[in-house]
Amino acid sequence: MTFQGKTAVVTGAGGGMGLAITQGLLAEGAMVTAIDVKPCPAELLQEGGSFQFLAGDLTDDAFVADAMQRAFDQQGSLDCLVNAAGVLWFDRDVSMVEIDLDVWDKVLEIDLKTIVHTTRHAVPLMKKSQSGAMVHIASTQALRGDDKPQDAYQASKAAILSLSKSLAIQFAGDGIRSNCVVPGPCESPMQARWVGNPDSKKATAGVIPLGRVGQPQDIADAVLFLLSDKASYITGTDLIVDGGLTARP
Ligand SMILES: NC(=O)c1ccc[n+]([C@@H]2O[C@H](COP(=O)([O-])OP(=O)(O)OC[C@H]3O[C@@H](n4cnc5c(N)ncnc54)[C@H](O)[C@@H]3O)[C@@H](O)[C@H]2O)c1
């Protein structure tokens, strides 16, 4: 899966999955524009390869437009987009019946609308590049209900599954593919609740058929496959990476 000569944008690159995806793409020769609202992670600063880190807020459409153009200008193409930025506010994202409506709006703005920002600026540049591949990170939360609801997160992730298919159909004729990776629980800064609470992580691992929680590398491997030419006939699909969790009765 070589990405030699390819240009990629990865959002959420300061987090667990986005960082692993960025490192994977760099290792395979891509030029990466890595975006996060947080500063550049130290691990990335030590990386070889060609990358630029842009610190900014993806809810700012003008920032996103500029970031996409800067990615394109690296070598006159934009080949890959990974939408991995997101938030899960365990304490505040609750049932839609009880949620603070400002929290509802903010979660949908970050988890869903930022993908509208990135995609609407990426597609014209991918058309100029005469090909493109997008991977959006959804969640198994999109596939089922939860007795501890996180309804704003769940709604955002379900919408991503739907929009990815719409994008796949709209832009197949331009050689642009759109797919989702659908992770189950994965050890990253988003799951900070596991830090110092090994019993909670163990309990989660205990219900996963493969017997462990996911790692960012598990997700990065799936993302790189879907971005690569090995997946050139795959578009509009969702690849569940959850150790078998959703296959359980
Ligand atoms: N960790 C899990 O258990 C899990 C499970 C399923 C899906 N996911 C999804 O995977 C993706 C990656 O999550 P992760 O586990 O790496 O979490 P993470 O918290 O480590 O990374 C998410 C990153 O997104 C960034 N971000 C948030 N809002 C932003 C904004 N407005 N502008 C720019 N950057 C912003 C954060 O700063 C953070 O670095 C997310 O979309 C998440 O919903 C995570």
CSV table of C-alpha atoms and ligand atoms in Angstrom, one decimal:
chain,number,residue,atom,x,y,z
A,1,MET,CA,0.0,0.0,0.0
A,2,THR,CA,2.3,2.7,-1.2
A,3,PHE,CA,1.3,6.3,-1.0
A,4,GLN,CA,4.4,7.6,-2.7
A,5,GLY,CA,3.7,10.9,-4.3
A,6,LYS,CA,0.1,11.2,-2.8
A,7,THR,CA,-1.1,14.1,-0.8
A,8,ALA,CA,-3.4,13.6,2.2
A,9,VAL,CA,-5.3,15.6,4.7
A,10,VAL,CA,-5.9,14.0,8.1
A,11,THR,CA,-8.1,15.8,10.7
A,12,GLY,CA,-7.9,15.0,14.4
A,13,ALA,CA,-4.2,14.4,13.9
A,14,GLY,CA,-3.4,15.4,17.5
A,15,GLY,CA,-5.6,12.5,18.8
A,16,GLY,CA,-5.1,8.8,19.0
A,17,MET,CA,-6.4,7.6,15.7
A,18,GLY,CA,-5.5,10.7,13.6
A,19,LEU,CA,-1.9,10.5,14.8
A,20,ALA,CA,-1.6,6.8,14.0
A,21,ILE,CA,-3.2,7.4,10.5
A,22,THR,CA,-0.8,10.3,9.9
A,23,GLN,CA,2.2,8.2,10.9
A,24,GLY,CA,1.0,5.4,8.7
A,25,LEU,CA,0.6,7.6,5.7
A,26,LEU,CA,4.0,9.2,6.2
A,27,ALA,CA,5.7,5.8,6.5
A,28,GLU,CA,4.2,4.9,3.1
A,29,GLY,CA,5.5,8.0,1.5
A,30,ALA,CA,2.5,10.4,1.5
A,31,MET,CA,2.7,14.1,2.0
A,32,VAL,CA,0.4,14.8,4.9
A,33,THR,CA,-1.4,17.9,6.1
A,34,ALA,CA,-2.3,17.1,9.7
A,35,ILE,CA,-4.9,19.2,11.4
A,36,ASP,CA,-6.0,19.5,15.0
A,37,VAL,CA,-7.3,22.2,17.4
A,38,LYS,CA,-4.5,20.9,19.7
A,39,PRO,CA,-0.8,21.7,19.1
A,40,CYS,CA,1.3,19.2,17.1
A,41,PRO,CA,2.0,16.1,19.1
A,42,ALA,CA,5.6,15.5,20.0
A,43,GLU,CA,5.5,12.1,18.3
A,44,LEU,CA,4.8,13.8,15.0
A,45,LEU,CA,7.6,16.3,15.4
A,46,GLN,CA,10.0,13.4,15.6
A,47,GLU,CA,8.6,11.8,12.4
A,48,GLY,CA,10.5,11.8,9.1
A,49,GLY,CA,8.6,12.3,5.9
A,50,SER,CA,6.9,15.3,4.5
A,51,PHE,CA,4.1,16.9,6.6
A,52,GLN,CA,2.7,20.2,7.7
A,53,PHE,CA,0.8,20.5,10.9
A,54,LEU,CA,-2.0,23.1,10.9
A,55,ALA,CA,-3.4,24.0,14.3
A,56,GLY,CA,-6.9,25.3,14.0
A,57,ASP,CA,-10.6,24.8,14.6
A,58,LEU,CA,-12.4,22.8,11.9
A,59,THR,CA,-15.7,24.5,12.8
A,60,ASP,CA,-14.2,27.6,11.2
A,61,ASP,CA,-15.0,27.1,7.5
A,62,ALA,CA,-12.5,29.7,6.3
A,63,PHE,CA,-9.7,28.0,8.2
A,64,VAL,CA,-10.6,24.7,6.5
A,65,ALA,CA,-10.7,26.2,3.1
A,66,ASP,CA,-7.2,27.6,3.6
A,67,ALA,CA,-5.9,24.3,5.0
A,68,MET,CA,-7.2,22.3,2.0
A,69,GLN,CA,-5.6,24.7,-0.4
A,70,ARG,CA,-2.3,24.5,1.4
A,71,ALA,CA,-2.5,20.7,1.2
A,72,PHE,CA,-3.2,20.9,-2.5
A,73,ASP,CA,-0.3,23.4,-3.0
A,74,GLN,CA,2.2,20.9,-1.5
A,75,GLN,CA,2.4,19.2,-4.9
A,76,GLY,CA,-0.6,20.3,-7.0
A,77,SER,CA,-3.0,17.5,-6.0
A,78,LEU,CA,-5.2,16.3,-3.1
A,79,ASP,CA,-5.6,12.6,-3.2
A,80,CYS,CA,-6.8,11.5,0.3
A,81,LEU,CA,-9.0,13.0,3.1
A,82,VAL,CA,-9.4,11.4,6.5
A,83,ASN,CA,-12.1,12.8,8.7
A,84,ALA,CA,-11.0,11.7,12.2
A,85,ALA,CA,-11.6,14.7,14.4
A,86,GLY,CA,-14.4,14.4,16.9
A,87,VAL,CA,-15.5,14.7,20.5
A,88,LEU,CA,-17.4,12.5,22.9
A,89,TRP,CA,-18.5,14.3,26.0
A,90,PHE,CA,-19.5,11.3,28.2
A,91,ASP,CA,-20.7,13.6,31.1
A,92,ARG,CA,-22.8,16.0,29.0
A,93,ASP,CA,-23.9,14.0,25.9
A,94,VAL,CA,-26.9,12.2,27.2
A,95,SER,CA,-30.4,11.3,26.2
A,96,MET,CA,-32.0,13.7,23.7
A,97,VAL,CA,-34.8,14.0,26.2
A,98,GLU,CA,-32.5,15.6,28.8
A,99,ILE,CA,-29.5,17.0,26.9
A,100,ASP,CA,-28.7,20.7,27.1
A,101,LEU,CA,-29.6,21.9,23.6
A,102,ASP,CA,-26.4,24.0,23.3
A,103,VAL,CA,-24.4,20.8,23.9
A,104,TRP,CA,-26.5,19.0,21.2
A,105,ASP,CA,-25.7,21.8,18.7
A,106,LYS,CA,-22.0,21.9,19.6
A,107,VAL,CA,-21.5,18.1,19.3
A,108,LEU,CA,-23.3,18.1,15.9
A,109,GLU,CA,-21.2,21.1,14.8
A,110,ILE,CA,-17.9,19.3,15.7
A,111,ASP,CA,-18.7,15.7,14.9
A,112,LEU,CA,-20.8,16.3,11.8
A,113,LYS,CA,-20.6,19.8,10.3
A,114,THR,CA,-16.8,19.9,10.3
A,115,ILE,CA,-17.0,17.0,7.8
A,116,VAL,CA,-19.2,19.1,5.6
A,117,HIS,CA,-16.5,21.8,5.8
A,118,THR,CA,-13.6,19.5,4.9
A,119,THR,CA,-15.4,17.6,2.2
A,120,ARG,CA,-16.9,20.6,0.4
A,121,HIS,CA,-13.4,22.1,0.1
A,122,ALA,CA,-11.7,18.8,-0.7
A,123,VAL,CA,-13.9,17.6,-3.5
A,124,PRO,CA,-13.1,20.4,-6.0
A,125,LEU,CA,-9.4,19.9,-5.4
A,126,MET,CA,-9.8,16.1,-5.8
A,127,LYS,CA,-11.6,16.7,-9.1
A,128,LYS,CA,-8.6,18.8,-10.2
A,129,SER,CA,-6.4,15.9,-9.1
A,130,GLN,CA,-8.6,13.5,-11.2
A,131,SER,CA,-9.0,11.0,-8.3
A,132,GLY,CA,-9.6,11.0,-4.6
A,133,ALA,CA,-10.3,8.8,-1.6
A,134,MET,CA,-12.0,9.8,1.6
A,135,VAL,CA,-12.4,7.9,4.8
A,136,HIS,CA,-14.7,9.1,7.5
A,137,ILE,CA,-14.4,7.7,11.1
A,138,ALA,CA,-17.9,6.9,12.4
A,139,SER,CA,-18.5,4.6,15.4
A,140,THR,CA,-20.4,1.4,16.3
A,141,GLN,CA,-22.6,3.8,18.4
A,142,ALA,CA,-24.2,4.6,15.0
A,143,LEU,CA,-25.4,1.1,14.6
A,144,ARG,CA,-27.4,0.5,17.8
A,145,GLY,CA,-29.1,2.0,20.9
A,146,ASP,CA,-27.3,2.4,24.2
A,147,ASP,CA,-28.6,2.1,27.7
A,148,LYS,CA,-26.2,5.0,28.6
A,149,PRO,CA,-27.2,7.2,25.6
A,150,GLN,CA,-24.9,9.6,23.9
A,151,ASP,CA,-27.5,10.8,21.5
A,152,ALA,CA,-25.8,13.8,19.9
A,153,TYR,CA,-22.7,11.7,19.2
A,154,GLN,CA,-24.8,8.8,18.0
A,155,ALA,CA,-26.8,11.0,15.6
A,156,SER,CA,-23.7,12.6,14.2
A,157,LYS,CA,-22.0,9.2,13.6
A,158,ALA,CA,-25.2,7.8,12.0
A,159,ALA,CA,-25.4,10.8,9.7
A,160,ILE,CA,-21.8,10.2,8.6
A,161,LEU,CA,-22.6,6.7,7.5
A,162,SER,CA,-25.4,8.0,5.4
A,163,LEU,CA,-23.6,11.0,3.9
A,164,SER,CA,-20.6,8.9,3.0
A,165,LYS,CA,-22.8,6.7,0.8
A,166,SER,CA,-24.3,9.9,-0.8
A,167,LEU,CA,-20.8,11.2,-1.5
A,168,ALA,CA,-19.8,7.8,-3.0
A,169,ILE,CA,-22.7,8.0,-5.5
A,170,GLN,CA,-22.3,11.7,-6.2
A,171,PHE,CA,-18.6,11.6,-7.1
A,172,ALA,CA,-18.0,8.0,-8.4
A,173,GLY,CA,-18.0,9.5,-11.9
A,174,ASP,CA,-15.1,11.7,-10.9
A,175,GLY,CA,-13.0,8.8,-9.6
A,176,ILE,CA,-13.5,9.9,-6.0
A,177,ARG,CA,-14.3,7.2,-3.4
A,178,SER,CA,-15.9,7.6,0.0
A,179,ASN,CA,-16.0,5.0,2.7
A,180,CYS,CA,-16.3,4.8,6.5
A,181,VAL,CA,-14.4,3.0,9.2
A,182,VAL,CA,-16.6,2.1,12.1
A,183,PRO,CA,-14.5,1.6,15.2
A,184,GLY,CA,-15.7,0.0,18.5
A,185,PRO,CA,-14.2,1.1,21.8
A,186,CYS,CA,-10.5,2.1,21.2
A,187,GLU,CA,-7.8,3.2,23.5
A,188,SER,CA,-7.1,6.8,22.8
A,189,PRO,CA,-7.3,10.2,24.6
A,190,MET,CA,-11.0,10.1,23.9
A,191,GLN,CA,-11.2,7.1,26.4
A,192,ALA,CA,-9.4,9.0,29.1
A,193,ARG,CA,-11.9,7.5,31.5
A,194,TRP,CA,-9.9,4.2,31.3
A,195,VAL,CA,-6.7,5.9,32.6
A,196,GLY,CA,-6.4,4.9,36.2
A,197,ASN,CA,-9.4,2.7,35.9
A,198,PRO,CA,-8.2,-0.6,34.6
A,199,ASP,CA,-11.4,-2.4,35.7
A,200,SER,CA,-13.5,-0.3,33.4
A,201,LYS,CA,-11.2,-1.0,30.4
A,202,LYS,CA,-11.2,-4.7,31.4
A,203,ALA,CA,-14.9,-4.8,31.6
A,204,THR,CA,-15.2,-3.4,28.0
A,205,ALA,CA,-12.6,-5.8,26.7
A,206,GLY,CA,-14.5,-8.6,28.4
A,207,VAL,CA,-17.5,-8.1,26.0
A,208,ILE,CA,-15.4,-7.9,22.9
A,209,PRO,CA,-15.1,-11.3,21.2
A,210,LEU,CA,-11.4,-10.8,20.3
A,211,GLY,CA,-10.8,-10.1,24.0
A,212,ARG,CA,-9.3,-6.6,23.9
A,213,VAL,CA,-10.2,-3.0,23.2
A,214,GLY,CA,-9.1,-1.5,19.9
A,215,GLN,CA,-5.8,0.3,19.4
A,216,PRO,CA,-5.3,3.4,17.1
A,217,GLN,CA,-3.1,1.2,14.9
A,218,ASP,CA,-6.1,-1.2,14.3
A,219,ILE,CA,-8.0,1.7,12.9
A,220,ALA,CA,-5.1,3.2,11.0
A,221,ASP,CA,-4.5,-0.1,9.2
A,222,ALA,CA,-8.2,-0.2,8.0
A,223,VAL,CA,-8.1,3.5,7.0
A,224,LEU,CA,-4.9,3.0,4.9
A,225,PHE,CA,-6.4,0.0,3.2
A,226,LEU,CA,-9.5,2.0,2.2
A,227,LEU,CA,-7.5,4.9,1.0
A,228,SER,CA,-5.1,2.8,-1.0
A,229,ASP,CA,-5.3,1.5,-4.6
A,230,LYS,CA,-5.9,-2.0,-3.1
A,231,ALA,CA,-9.4,-0.7,-2.4
A,232,SER,CA,-9.9,0.9,-5.8
A,233,TYR,CA,-13.2,-0.9,-6.4
A,234,ILE,CA,-14.6,-0.2,-2.9
A,235,THR,CA,-16.8,2.9,-2.4
A,236,GLY,CA,-19.9,3.6,-0.3
A,237,THR,CA,-19.1,0.9,2.3
A,238,ASP,CA,-18.6,0.8,6.0
A,239,LEU,CA,-15.7,-1.3,7.5
A,240,ILE,CA,-16.5,-2.2,11.1
A,241,VAL,CA,-13.3,-2.6,13.2
A,242,ASP,CA,-14.6,-3.6,16.6
A,243,GLY,CA,-13.1,-7.0,17.5
A,244,GLY,CA,-16.5,-8.6,16.7
A,245,LEU,CA,-18.5,-6.5,19.2
A,246,THR,CA,-21.4,-5.8,16.9
A,247,ALA,CA,-21.4,-9.4,15.6
A,248,ARG,CA,-22.5,-10.5,19.0
A,249,PRO,CA,-26.2,-11.5,19.6
B,1,LIG,N1,-11.8,6.1,20.9
B,1,LIG,C1,-12.9,5.5,20.7
B,1,LIG,O1,-13.3,4.6,21.5
B,1,LIG,C2,-13.7,5.7,19.4
B,1,LIG,C3,-14.7,4.7,19.1
B,1,LIG,C4,-15.4,4.9,17.9
B,1,LIG,C5,-15.2,6.1,17.1
B,1,LIG,N2,-14.2,7.0,17.5
B,1,LIG,C6,-14.1,8.1,16.6
B,1,LIG,O2,-12.7,8.1,16.1
B,1,LIG,C7,-12.3,9.5,15.8
B,1,LIG,C8,-11.0,9.7,16.4
B,1,LIG,O3,-11.1,9.6,17.8
B,1,LIG,P1,-9.9,9.3,18.8
B,1,LIG,O4,-10.2,8.1,19.6
B,1,LIG,O5,-8.6,9.4,18.1
B,1,LIG,O6,-10.1,10.5,19.8
B,1,LIG,P2,-9.1,11.7,20.3
B,1,LIG,O7,-9.9,12.5,21.3
B,1,LIG,O8,-7.8,11.1,20.6
B,1,LIG,O9,-8.9,12.5,18.9
B,1,LIG,C9,-9.9,13.4,18.4
B,1,LIG,C10,-9.1,14.6,18.0
B,1,LIG,O10,-10.1,15.5,17.3
B,1,LIG,C11,-9.6,16.8,17.7
B,1,LIG,N3,-10.7,17.8,17.5
B,1,LIG,C12,-11.9,17.8,18.2
B,1,LIG,N4,-12.6,18.9,17.8
B,1,LIG,C13,-11.9,19.6,16.9
B,1,LIG,C14,-12.1,20.7,16.1
B,1,LIG,N5,-13.2,21.5,16.3
B,1,LIG,N6,-11.1,21.1,15.2
B,1,LIG,C15,-10.0,20.4,15.1
B,1,LIG,N7,-9.7,19.3,15.8
B,1,LIG,C16,-10.7,18.9,16.7
B,1,LIG,C17,-9.2,16.7,19.1
B,1,LIG,O11,-8.4,17.8,19.6
B,1,LIG,C18,-8.5,15.4,19.2
B,1,LIG,O12,-7.1,15.5,19.1
B,1,LIG,C19,-13.4,10.4,16.4
B,1,LIG,O13,-14.2,10.8,15.3
B,1,LIG,C20,-14.2,9.5,17.3
B,1,LIG,O14,-15.5,9.9,17.5
B,1,LIG,C21,-13.5,6.8,18.6
